[in-house]
Coordinates of C-alpha atoms in Angstrom, one line a residue:
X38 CA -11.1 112.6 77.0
X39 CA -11.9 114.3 73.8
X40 CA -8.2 114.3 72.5
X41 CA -8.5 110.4 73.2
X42 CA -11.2 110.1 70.8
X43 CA -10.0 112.6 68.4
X44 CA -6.4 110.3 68.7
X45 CA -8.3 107.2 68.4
X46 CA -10.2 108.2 65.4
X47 CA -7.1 109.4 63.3
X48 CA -5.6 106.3 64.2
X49 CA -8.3 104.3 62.4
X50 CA -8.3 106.7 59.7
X51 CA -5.0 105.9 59.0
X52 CA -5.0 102.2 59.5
X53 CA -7.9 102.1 56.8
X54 CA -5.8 103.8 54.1
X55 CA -3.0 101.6 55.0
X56 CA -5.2 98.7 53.8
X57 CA -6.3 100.2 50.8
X58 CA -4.7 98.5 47.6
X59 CA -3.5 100.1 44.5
X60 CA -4.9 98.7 41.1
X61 CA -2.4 97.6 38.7
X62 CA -3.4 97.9 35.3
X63 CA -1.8 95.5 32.5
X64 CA -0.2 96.2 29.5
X65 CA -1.8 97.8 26.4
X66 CA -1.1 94.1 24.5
X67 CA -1.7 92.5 27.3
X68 CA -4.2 89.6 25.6
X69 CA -1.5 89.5 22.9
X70 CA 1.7 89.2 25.2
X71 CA 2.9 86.2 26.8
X72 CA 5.3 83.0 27.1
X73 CA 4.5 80.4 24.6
X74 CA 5.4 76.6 24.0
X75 CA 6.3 76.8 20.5
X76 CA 6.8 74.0 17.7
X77 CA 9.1 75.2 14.4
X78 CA 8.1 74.2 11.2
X79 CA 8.0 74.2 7.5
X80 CA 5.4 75.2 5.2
X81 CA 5.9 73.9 1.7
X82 CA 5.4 74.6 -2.1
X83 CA 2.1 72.9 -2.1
X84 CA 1.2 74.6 1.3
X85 CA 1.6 71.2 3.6
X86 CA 3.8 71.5 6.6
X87 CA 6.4 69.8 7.7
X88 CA 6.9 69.1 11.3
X89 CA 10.0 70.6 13.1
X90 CA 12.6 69.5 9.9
X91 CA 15.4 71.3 12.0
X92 CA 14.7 68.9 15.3
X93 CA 14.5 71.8 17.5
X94 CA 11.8 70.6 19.4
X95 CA 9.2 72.4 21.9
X96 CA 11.0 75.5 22.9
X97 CA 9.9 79.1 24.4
X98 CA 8.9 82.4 23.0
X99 CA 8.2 85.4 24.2
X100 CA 5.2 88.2 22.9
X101 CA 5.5 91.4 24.8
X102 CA 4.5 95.2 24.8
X103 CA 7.1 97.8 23.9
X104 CA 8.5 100.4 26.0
X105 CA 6.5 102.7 25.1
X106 CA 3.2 100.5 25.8
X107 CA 1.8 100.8 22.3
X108 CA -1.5 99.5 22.0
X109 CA -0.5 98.8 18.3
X110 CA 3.2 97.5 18.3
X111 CA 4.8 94.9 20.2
X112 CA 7.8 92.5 20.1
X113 CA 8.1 88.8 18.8
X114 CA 11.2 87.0 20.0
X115 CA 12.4 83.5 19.9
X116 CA 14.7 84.1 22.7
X117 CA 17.6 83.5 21.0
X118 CA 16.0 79.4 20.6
X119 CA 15.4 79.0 17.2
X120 CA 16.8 81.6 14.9
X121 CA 18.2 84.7 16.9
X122 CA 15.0 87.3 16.5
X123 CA 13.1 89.5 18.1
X124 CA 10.9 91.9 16.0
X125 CA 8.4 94.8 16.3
X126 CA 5.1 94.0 14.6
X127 CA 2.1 95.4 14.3
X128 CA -0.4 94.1 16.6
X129 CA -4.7 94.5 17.1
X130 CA -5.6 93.3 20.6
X131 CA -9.3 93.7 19.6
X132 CA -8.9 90.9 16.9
X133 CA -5.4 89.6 18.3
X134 CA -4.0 89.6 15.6
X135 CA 0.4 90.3 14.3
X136 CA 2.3 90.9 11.9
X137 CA 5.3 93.0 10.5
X138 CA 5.1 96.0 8.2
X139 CA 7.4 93.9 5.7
X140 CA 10.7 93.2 6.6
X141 CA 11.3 94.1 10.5
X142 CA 14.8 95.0 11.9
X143 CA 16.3 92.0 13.9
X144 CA 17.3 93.2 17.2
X145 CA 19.1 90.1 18.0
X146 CA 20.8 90.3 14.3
X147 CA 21.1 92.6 12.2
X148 CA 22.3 90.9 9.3
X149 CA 19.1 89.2 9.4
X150 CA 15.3 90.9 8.9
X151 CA 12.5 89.1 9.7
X152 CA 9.1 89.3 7.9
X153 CA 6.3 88.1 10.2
X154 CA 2.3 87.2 8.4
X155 CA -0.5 85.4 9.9
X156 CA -0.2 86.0 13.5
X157 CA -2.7 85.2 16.0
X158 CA -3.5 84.2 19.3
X159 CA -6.5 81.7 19.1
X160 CA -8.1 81.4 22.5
X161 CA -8.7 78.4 24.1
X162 CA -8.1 76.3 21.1
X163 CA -5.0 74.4 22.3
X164 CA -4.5 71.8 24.8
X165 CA -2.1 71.8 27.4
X166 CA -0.1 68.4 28.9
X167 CA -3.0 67.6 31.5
X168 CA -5.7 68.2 28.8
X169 CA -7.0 71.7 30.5
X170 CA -7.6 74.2 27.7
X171 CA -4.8 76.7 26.1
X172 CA -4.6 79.8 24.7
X173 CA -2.8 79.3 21.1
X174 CA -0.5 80.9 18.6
X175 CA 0.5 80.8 15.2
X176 CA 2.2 83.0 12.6
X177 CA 4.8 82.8 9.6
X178 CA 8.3 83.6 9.2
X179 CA 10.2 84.5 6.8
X180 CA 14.1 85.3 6.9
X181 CA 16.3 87.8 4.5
X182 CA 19.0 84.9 4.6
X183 CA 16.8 82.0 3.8
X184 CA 14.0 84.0 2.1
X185 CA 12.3 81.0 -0.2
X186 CA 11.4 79.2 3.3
X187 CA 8.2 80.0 5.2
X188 CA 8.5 78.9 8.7
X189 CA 5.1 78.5 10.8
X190 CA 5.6 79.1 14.5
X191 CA 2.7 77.3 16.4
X192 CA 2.2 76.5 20.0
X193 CA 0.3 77.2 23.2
X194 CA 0.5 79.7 26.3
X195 CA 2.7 78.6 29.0
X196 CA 0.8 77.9 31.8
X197 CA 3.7 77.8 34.6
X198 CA 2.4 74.8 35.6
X199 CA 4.5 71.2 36.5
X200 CA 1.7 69.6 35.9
X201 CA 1.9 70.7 31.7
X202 CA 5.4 70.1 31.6
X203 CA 5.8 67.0 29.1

């Protein structure tokens, strides 16, 4: 009888580990990464901005740790949508905050740098299809083969949702 109850008791032992689950952290950028709904445009001599001037439209980009999970780098990349780039910049999660140390290395072109200023994700302040509130970005870009144009990126989190698809 005793090696029944000693046998029943590791059995529940082991069925309680079983269910035990393993925390999975995030990512050291992980307020900063994401897929965003992004708008290109044009910021001018007098500092207004033209609105999408190339008619790409709403496409996606992509902000994402590095392999190395820096808590102070991570990549900017168009996704080969608008102008072939993806970049390492500087980044502050604290203040979420990005931008390049000057010109970057292109990793999709490297004929091409990329300088990146002004980058920051702005919670909550954008507005997604169905009204429900966003998480926001904007930053500038500048290109070594079109460098007297400033483009402004600017756009709102993905949400995965059908719903916010316009």
């Amino acid at each position: 009888m005793k090696k029944l109850i000693y046998f029943a008791i590791f059995m529940l032992a082991i069925g309680f580990n079983s269910c035990s689950k393993d925390e999975i952290g995030g990512t050291a950028t992980e307020a900063l990464a994401g897929q965003w709904y992004v708008r290109l445009n044009v910021v001018n001599a007098d500092g207004s901005i033209t609105i999408d001037p190339e008619g790409y439209g709403k496409k996606t980009i992509a902000t994402y740790n590095t392999s190395d999970n820096s808590p102070s780098q991570m990549w900017v990349s168009d996704q080969r949508k608008f102008k072939n780039f993806a970049v390492k910049v500087k980044c502050d999660a604290g203040t979420l905050t990005f931008s390049s140390d000057g010109e970057a290395a292109n990793k999709l072109n490297d004929n091409v740098k990329v300088t990146i200023t002004n980058g920051q994700i702005l919670r909550g302040a954008g507005r997604q299809y169905n009204g429900s509130p966003a998480d926001s970005i904007v930053f500038d870009a500048k290109f070594s083969n079109a460098p007297a144009t400033t483009y402004r990126f600017t756009g709102i989190r993905y949400s995965g949702l059908v719903e916010n698809e316009d």
